[in-house]
CSV table of C-alpha atoms in Angstrom, one decimal:
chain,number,residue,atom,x,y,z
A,29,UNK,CA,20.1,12.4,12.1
A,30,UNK,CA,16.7,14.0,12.0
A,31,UNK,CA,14.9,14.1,15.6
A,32,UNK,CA,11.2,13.8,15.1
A,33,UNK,CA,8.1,13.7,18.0
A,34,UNK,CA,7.1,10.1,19.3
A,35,UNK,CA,3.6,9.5,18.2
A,36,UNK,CA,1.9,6.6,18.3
A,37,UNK,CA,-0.3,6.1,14.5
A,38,UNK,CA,2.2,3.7,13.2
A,39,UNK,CA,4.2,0.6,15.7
A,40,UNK,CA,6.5,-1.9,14.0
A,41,UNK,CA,8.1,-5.1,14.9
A,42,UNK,CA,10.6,-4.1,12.3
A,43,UNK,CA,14.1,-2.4,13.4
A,44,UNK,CA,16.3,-1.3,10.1
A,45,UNK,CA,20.1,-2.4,11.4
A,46,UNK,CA,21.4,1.3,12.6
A,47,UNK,CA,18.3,2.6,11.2
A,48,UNK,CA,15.8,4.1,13.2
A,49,UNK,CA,15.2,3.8,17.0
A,50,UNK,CA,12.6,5.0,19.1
A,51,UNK,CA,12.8,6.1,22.9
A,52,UNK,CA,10.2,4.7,25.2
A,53,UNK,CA,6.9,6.5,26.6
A,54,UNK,CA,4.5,9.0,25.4
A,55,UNK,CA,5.8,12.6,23.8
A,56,UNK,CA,9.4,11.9,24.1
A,57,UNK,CA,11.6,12.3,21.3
A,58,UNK,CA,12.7,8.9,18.5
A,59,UNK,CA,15.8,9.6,16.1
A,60,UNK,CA,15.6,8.3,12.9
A,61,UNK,CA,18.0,8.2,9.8
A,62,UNK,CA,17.2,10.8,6.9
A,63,UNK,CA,17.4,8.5,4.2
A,64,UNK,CA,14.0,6.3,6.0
A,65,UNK,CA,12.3,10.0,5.5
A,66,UNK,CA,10.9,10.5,2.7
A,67,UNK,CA,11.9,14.5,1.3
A,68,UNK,CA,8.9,15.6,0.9
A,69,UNK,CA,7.6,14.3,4.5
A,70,UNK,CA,10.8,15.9,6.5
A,71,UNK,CA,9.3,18.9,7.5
A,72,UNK,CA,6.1,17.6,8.7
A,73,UNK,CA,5.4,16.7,12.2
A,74,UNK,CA,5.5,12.8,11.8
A,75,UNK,CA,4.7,9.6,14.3
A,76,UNK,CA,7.1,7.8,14.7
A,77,UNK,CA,7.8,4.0,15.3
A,78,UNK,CA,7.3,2.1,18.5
A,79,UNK,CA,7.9,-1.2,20.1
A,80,UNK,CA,10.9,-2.2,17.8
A,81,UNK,CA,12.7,-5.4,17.5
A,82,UNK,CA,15.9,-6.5,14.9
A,83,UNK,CA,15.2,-7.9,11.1
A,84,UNK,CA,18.3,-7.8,8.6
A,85,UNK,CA,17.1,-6.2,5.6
A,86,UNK,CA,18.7,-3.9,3.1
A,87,UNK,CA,17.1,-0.5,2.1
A,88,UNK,CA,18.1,-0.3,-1.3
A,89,UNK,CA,16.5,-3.8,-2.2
A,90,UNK,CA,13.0,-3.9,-3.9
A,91,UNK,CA,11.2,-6.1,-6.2
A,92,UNK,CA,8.3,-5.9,-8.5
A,93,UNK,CA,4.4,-5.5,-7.3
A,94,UNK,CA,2.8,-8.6,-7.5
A,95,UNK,CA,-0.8,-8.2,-7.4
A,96,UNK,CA,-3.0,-7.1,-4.4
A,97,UNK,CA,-5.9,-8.8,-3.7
A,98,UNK,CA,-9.0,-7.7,-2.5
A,99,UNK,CA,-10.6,-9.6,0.1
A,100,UNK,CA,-14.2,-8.2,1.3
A,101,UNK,CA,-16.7,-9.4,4.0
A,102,UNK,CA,-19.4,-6.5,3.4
A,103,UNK,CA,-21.6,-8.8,1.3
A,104,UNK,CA,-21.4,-11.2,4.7
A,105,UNK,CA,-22.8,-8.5,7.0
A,106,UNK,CA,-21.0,-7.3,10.1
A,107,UNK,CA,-17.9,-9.5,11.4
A,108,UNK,CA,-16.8,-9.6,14.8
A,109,UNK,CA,-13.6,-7.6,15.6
A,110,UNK,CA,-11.6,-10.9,16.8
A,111,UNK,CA,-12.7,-12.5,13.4
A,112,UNK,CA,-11.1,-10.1,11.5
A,113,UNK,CA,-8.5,-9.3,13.2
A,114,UNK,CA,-7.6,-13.3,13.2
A,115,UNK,CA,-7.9,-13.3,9.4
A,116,UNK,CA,-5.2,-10.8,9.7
A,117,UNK,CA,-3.3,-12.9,11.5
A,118,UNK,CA,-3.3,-15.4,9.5
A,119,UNK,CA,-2.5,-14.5,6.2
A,120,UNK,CA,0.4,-12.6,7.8
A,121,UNK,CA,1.7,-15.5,9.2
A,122,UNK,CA,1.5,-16.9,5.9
A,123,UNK,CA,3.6,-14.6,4.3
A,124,UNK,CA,6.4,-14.5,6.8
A,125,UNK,CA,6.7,-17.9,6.9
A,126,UNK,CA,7.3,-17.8,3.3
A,127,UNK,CA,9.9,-15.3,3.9
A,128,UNK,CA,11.6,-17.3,6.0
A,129,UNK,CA,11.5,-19.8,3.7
A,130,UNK,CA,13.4,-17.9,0.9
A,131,UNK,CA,17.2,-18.8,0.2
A,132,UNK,CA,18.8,-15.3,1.3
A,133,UNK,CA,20.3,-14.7,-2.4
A,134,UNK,CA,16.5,-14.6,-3.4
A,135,UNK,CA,14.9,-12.0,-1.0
A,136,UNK,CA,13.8,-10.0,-4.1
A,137,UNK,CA,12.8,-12.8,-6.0
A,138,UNK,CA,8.6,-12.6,-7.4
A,139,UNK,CA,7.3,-14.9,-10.0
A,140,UNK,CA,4.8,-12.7,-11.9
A,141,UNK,CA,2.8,-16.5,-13.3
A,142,UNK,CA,1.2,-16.4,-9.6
A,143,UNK,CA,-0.5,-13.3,-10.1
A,144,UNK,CA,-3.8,-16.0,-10.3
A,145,UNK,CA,-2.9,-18.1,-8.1
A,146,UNK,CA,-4.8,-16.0,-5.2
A,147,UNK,CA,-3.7,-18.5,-2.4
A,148,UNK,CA,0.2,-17.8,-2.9
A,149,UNK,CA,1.6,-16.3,0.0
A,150,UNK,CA,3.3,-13.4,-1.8
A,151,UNK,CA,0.3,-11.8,-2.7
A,152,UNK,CA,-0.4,-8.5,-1.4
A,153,UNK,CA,-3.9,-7.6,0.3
A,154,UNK,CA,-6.9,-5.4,1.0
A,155,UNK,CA,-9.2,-6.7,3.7
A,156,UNK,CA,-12.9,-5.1,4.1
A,157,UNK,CA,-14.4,-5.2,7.2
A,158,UNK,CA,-17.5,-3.6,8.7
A,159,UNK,CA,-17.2,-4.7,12.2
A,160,UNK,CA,-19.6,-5.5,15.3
A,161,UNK,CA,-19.0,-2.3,17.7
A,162,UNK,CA,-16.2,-3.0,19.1
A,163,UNK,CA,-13.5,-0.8,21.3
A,164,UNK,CA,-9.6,-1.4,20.6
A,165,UNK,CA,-6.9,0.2,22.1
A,166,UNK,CA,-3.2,0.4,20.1
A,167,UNK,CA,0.2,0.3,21.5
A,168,UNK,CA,0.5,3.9,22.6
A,169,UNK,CA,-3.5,4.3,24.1
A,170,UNK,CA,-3.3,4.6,27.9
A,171,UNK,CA,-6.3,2.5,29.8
A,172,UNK,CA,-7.5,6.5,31.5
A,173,UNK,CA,-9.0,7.1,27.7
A,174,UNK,CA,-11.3,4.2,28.3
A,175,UNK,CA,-13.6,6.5,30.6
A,176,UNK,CA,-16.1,4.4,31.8
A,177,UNK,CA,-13.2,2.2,33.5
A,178,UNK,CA,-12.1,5.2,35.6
A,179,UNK,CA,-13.2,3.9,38.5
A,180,UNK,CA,-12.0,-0.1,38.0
A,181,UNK,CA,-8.9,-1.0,38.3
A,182,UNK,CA,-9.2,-4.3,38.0
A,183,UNK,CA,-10.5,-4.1,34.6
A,184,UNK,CA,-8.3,-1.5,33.7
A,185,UNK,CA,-5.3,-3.8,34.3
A,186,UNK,CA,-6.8,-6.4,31.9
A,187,UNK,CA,-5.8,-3.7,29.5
A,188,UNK,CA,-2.9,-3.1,30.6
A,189,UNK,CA,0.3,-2.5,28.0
A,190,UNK,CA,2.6,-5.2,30.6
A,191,UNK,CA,-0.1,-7.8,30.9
A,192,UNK,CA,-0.5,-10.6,28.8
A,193,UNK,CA,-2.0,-14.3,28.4
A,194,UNK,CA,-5.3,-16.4,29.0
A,195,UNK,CA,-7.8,-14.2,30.9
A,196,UNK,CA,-7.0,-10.4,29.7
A,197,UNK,CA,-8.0,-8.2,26.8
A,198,UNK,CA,-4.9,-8.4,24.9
A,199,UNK,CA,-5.4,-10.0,21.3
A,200,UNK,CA,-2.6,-12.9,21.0
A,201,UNK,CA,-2.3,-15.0,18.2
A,202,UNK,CA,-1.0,-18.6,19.2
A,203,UNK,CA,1.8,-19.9,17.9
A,204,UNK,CA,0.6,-23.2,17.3
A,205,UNK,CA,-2.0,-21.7,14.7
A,206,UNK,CA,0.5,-20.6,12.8
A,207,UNK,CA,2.1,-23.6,12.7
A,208,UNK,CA,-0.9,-25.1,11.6
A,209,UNK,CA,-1.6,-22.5,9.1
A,210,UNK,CA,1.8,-23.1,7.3
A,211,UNK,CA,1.5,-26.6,6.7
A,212,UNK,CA,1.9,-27.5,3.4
A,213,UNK,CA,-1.7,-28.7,2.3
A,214,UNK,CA,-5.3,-27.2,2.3
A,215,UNK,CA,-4.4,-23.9,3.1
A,216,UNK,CA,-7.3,-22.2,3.6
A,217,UNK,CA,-9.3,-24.5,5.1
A,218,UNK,CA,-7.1,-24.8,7.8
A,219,UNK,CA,-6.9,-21.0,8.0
A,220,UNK,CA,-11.0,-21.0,8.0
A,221,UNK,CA,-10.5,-23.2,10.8
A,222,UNK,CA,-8.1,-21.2,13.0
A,223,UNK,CA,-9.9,-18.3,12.2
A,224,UNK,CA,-13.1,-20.1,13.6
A,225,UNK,CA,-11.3,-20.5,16.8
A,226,UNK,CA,-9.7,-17.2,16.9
A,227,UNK,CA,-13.3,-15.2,17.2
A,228,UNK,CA,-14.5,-17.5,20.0
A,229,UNK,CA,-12.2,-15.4,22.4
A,230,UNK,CA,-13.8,-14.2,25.6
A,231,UNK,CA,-13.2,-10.5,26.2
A,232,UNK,CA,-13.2,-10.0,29.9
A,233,UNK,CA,-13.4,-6.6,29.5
A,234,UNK,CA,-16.9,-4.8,28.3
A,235,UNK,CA,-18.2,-1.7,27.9
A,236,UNK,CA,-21.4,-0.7,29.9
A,237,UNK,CA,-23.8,-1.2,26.5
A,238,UNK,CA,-21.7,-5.2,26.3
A,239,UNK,CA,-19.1,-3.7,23.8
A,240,UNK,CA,-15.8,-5.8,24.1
A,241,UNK,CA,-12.6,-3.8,25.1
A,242,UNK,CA,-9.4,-5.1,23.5
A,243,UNK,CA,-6.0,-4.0,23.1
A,244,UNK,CA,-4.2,-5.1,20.1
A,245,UNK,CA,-0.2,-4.7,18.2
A,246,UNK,CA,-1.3,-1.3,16.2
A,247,UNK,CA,-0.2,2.0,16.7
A,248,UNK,CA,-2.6,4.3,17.5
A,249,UNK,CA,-4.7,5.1,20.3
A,250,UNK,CA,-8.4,4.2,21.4
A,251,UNK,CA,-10.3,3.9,18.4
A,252,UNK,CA,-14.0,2.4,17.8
A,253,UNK,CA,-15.4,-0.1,15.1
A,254,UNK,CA,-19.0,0.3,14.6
A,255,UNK,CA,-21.5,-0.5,12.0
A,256,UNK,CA,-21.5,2.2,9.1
A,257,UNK,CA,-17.6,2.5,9.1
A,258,UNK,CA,-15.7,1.0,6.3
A,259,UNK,CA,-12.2,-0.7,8.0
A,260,UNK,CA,-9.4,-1.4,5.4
A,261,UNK,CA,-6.7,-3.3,6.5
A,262,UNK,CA,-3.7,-3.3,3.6
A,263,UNK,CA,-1.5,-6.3,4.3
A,264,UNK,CA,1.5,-5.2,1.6
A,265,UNK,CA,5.1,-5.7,1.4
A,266,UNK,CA,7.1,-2.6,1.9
A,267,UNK,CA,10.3,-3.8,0.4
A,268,UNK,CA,8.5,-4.8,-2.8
A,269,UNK,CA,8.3,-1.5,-5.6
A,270,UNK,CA,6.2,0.4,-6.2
A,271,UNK,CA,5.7,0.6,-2.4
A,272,UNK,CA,8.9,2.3,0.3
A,273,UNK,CA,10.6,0.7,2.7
A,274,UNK,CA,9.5,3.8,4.8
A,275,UNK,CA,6.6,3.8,7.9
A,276,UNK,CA,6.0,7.4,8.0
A,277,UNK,CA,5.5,7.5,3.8
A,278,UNK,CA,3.7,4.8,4.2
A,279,UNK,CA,1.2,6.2,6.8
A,280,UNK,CA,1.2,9.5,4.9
A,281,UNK,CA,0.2,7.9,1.7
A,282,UNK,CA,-2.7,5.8,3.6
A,283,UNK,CA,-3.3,9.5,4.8
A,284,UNK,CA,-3.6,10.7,0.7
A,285,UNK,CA,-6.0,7.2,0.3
A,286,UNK,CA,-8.3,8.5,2.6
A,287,UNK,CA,-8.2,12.1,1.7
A,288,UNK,CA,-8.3,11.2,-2.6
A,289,UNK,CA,-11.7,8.8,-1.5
A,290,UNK,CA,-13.7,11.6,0.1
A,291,UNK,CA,-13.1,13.9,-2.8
A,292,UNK,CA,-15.1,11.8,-4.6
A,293,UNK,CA,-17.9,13.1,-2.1
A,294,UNK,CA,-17.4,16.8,-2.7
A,295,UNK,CA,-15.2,16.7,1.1
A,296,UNK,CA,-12.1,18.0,1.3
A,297,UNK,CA,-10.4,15.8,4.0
A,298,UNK,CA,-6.9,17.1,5.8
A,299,UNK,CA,-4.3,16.4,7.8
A,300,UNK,CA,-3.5,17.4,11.6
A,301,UNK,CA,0.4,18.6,12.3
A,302,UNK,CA,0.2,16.8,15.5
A,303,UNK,CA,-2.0,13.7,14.9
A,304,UNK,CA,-3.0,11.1,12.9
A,305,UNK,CA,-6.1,10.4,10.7
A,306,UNK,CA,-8.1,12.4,8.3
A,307,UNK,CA,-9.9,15.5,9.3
A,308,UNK,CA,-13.1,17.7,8.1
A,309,UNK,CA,-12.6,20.6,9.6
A,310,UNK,CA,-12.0,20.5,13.7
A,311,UNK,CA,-13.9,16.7,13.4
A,312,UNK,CA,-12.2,13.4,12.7
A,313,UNK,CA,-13.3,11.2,9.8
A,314,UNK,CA,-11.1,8.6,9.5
A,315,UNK,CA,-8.6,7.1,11.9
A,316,UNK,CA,-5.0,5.1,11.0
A,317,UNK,CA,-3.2,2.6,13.4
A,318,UNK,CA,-0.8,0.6,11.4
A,319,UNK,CA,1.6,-2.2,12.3
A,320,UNK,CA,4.7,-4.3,10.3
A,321,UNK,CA,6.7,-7.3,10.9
A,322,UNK,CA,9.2,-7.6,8.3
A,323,UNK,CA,8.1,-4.6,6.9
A,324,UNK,CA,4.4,-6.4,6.0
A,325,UNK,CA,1.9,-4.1,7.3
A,326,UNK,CA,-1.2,-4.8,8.8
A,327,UNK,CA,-4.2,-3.0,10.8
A,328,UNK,CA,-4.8,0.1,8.5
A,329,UNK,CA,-7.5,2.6,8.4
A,330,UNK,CA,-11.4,3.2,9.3
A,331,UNK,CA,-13.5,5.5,7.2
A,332,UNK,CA,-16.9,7.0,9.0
A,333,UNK,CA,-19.5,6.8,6.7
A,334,UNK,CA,-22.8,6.8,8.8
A,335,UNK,CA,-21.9,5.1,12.2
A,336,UNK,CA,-23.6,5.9,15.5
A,337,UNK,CA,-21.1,9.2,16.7
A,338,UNK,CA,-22.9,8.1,20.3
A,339,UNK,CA,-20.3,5.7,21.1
A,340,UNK,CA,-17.4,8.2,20.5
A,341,UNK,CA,-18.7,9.9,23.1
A,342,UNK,CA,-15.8,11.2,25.4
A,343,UNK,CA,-18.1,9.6,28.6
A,344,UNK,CA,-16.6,6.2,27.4
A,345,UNK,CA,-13.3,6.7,25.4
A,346,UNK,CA,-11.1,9.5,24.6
A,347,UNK,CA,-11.1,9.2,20.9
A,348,UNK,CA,-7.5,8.9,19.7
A,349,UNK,CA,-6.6,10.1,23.0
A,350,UNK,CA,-7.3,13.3,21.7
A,351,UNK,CA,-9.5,15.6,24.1
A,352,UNK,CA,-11.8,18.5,23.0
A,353,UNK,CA,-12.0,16.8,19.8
A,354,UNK,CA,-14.7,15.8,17.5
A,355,UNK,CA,-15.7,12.9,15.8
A,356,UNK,CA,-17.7,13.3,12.1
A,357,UNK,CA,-18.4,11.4,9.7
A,358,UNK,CA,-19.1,11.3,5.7
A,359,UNK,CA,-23.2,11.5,6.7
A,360,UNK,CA,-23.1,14.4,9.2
A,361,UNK,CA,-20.8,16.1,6.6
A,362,UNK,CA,-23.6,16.0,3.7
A,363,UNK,CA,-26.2,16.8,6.2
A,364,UNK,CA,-24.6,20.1,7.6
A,365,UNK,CA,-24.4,21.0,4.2
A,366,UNK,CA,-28.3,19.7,3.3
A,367,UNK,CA,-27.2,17.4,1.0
A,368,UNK,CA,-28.2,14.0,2.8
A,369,UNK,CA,-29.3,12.4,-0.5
A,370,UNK,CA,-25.9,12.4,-1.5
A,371,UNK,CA,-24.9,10.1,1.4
A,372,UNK,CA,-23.2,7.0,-0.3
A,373,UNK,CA,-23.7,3.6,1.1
A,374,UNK,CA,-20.6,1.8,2.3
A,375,UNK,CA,-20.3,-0.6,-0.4
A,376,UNK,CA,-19.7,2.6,-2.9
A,377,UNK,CA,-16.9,4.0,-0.4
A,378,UNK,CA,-15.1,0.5,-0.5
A,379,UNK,CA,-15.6,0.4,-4.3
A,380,UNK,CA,-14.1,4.1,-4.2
A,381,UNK,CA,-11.6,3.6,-1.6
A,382,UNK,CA,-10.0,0.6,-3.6
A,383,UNK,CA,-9.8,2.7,-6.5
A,384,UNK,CA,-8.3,5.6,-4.7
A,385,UNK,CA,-5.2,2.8,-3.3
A,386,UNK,CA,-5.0,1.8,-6.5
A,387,UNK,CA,-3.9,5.3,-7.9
A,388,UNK,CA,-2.1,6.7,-5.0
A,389,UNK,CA,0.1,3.3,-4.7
A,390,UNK,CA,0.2,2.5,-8.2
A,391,UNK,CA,-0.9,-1.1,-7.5
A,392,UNK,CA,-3.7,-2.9,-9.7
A,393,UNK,CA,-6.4,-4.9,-7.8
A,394,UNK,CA,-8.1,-8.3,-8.4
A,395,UNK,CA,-11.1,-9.5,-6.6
A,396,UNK,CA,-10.1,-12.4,-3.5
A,397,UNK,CA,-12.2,-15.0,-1.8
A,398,UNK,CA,-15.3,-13.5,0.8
A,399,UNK,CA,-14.1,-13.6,4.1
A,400,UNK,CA,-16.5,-14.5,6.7
């Protein structure tokens, strides 16, 4: 068994039968089986998973890549944290359902005619947000890294890890939406209409500017969505080639996505040994919080491009939960080198970024439906 540090970038819903297994709390040690590791990967310091719960599935199985779509808002403006996060939601209810729905003798089974139908719940998917600002917190983030709440504890137990239901700050989708969702007919009108009721919810919980506080099923800390950040949230099967069925590759790879996009920009992005996300130098560029459920991820990864650094500011959150940290981002990169009119807009990063999953995944790309 290989013994790596508990870190909380990727959580999972997803337990390999005598696969891996993660000890609870912050810092402590998860065991996980070699063969999950990728070679390459074994000698890094990795995150590993969190908040795990039993699915049968078989390592060795994989079928072929059907096509990922891309699904973009940008065009629509900024979208509500709660909206896209219900779209999520949604489409992975979709897909699991769909799962379920397979005899067991045809797990692997992908008919390649429905690469064009865009509304067949095999698909894979890239969702483009560029949310309202917005602060989440992931499975691992402790409520003391939202600073402004140090002195609340009423509101800091809305945000609580143990609480849940009507009335606190924990994201839930409702069961009966899904139910909904997978009917048989009118798919995505009915999605549309869950999603509409999805990004009504309250958030009792608000920063002292009115910026809603939620925590949510990623891994990850305290992160913030903000105009001028690109999110990207990959909702792919990990079972199906030419993906692993692997977290920590995965998370790496998402790493390599980020890192190949900013090349395009002259920036050499890195990694950290002990935490996740993309670095420029001792200054955070992009941040990664992902989450599976029968090894379909979701959440993903949010790229600064020319956000307002202000509301990073360690007197409200602890980025990351990372102190004496910074937060940069593509614009202030360019401009400490006097190169400003080489900023790209956010449109051109997504256009870039999508290439850049394309070629480190190996996955080809068709255009989806606008979400809004």
């Amino acid at each position: 068994m290989l013994r790596l540090p508990c870190n909380y970038g990727v959580s999972s819903i997803t337990k390999v039968k005598n696969g891996w297994h993660c000890l609870a709390g912050r810092k402590r040690e998860g065991i996980i089986s070699k063969h999950l590791v990728h070679r390459s990967l074994a000698s890094s310091s990795l995150p590993i998973v969190d908040d795990i719960k039993t699915s049968h599935v078989h390592l060795n199985e994989t079928v072929p890549s059907p096509v990922t779509y891309v699904h973009s808002s940008l065009s629509e403006g900024l979208i509500s944290y709660p909206r896209g996060w219900a779209w999520q939601q949604s489409y992975l209810s979709q897909r699991l359902a769909a799962l379920r729905n397979q005899p067991q003798n045809d797990s692997n089974h992908y008919v390649e005619d429905h690469d064009d139908d865009e509304q067949h719940p095999n698909h894979d998917r890239l969702l483009l947000f560029q949310h309202e600002p917005v602060y989440t917190l992931g499975r691992g983030a402790d409520e003391s890294h939202i600073t402004f709440l140090q002195n609340d504890d009423e509101r800091r137990h809305l945000l609580s890890r143990k609480v849940r239901g009507p009335g606190t700050a924990r994201l839930t989708f409702d069961e009966r939406a899904s139910r909904m969702i997978n009917q048989e007919s009118n798919f995505k009108s009915r999605m549309t209409t869950i999603v509409d009721q999805m990004a009504d919810a309250a958030c009792p919980v608000l920063a002292p500017d009115g910026t809603p506080v939620f925590r949510v099923e990623r891994g990850g800390e305290v992160t913030c969505h903000l105009p001028g950040q690109l999110v990207v949230y990959p909702l792919v099967n990990l079972r199906q080639s030419p993906f692993q069925q692997d977290l920590h590759w995965y998370l790496r790879m998402v790493e390599q996505v980020i890192i190949e996009t900013l090349k395009v920009y002259d920036i050499e992005g890195t990694r950290d040994e002990e935490h996740t996300g993309v670095w420029v130098g001792e200054g955070k560029i992009a941040a990664v919080g992902v989450s599976s459920s029968r090894w379909i991820t979701t959440h993903g990864f949010a790229i600064n491009i020319s956000p307002d650094l202000s509301l990073f500011d360690n007197s409200l959150i602890i980025p990351c939960g990372i102190e004496g940290r910074a937060v940069t981002s593509i614009e202030r990169v360019l401009k400490d080198r006097s190169v400003s009119n080489k900023i790209p807009s956010l449109q051109q990063v997504a256009t870039d970024t999508v290439k850049s999953f394309e070629t480190i995944f190996g996955v080809h790309t068709k255009s989806g439906s606008v979400l809004n």
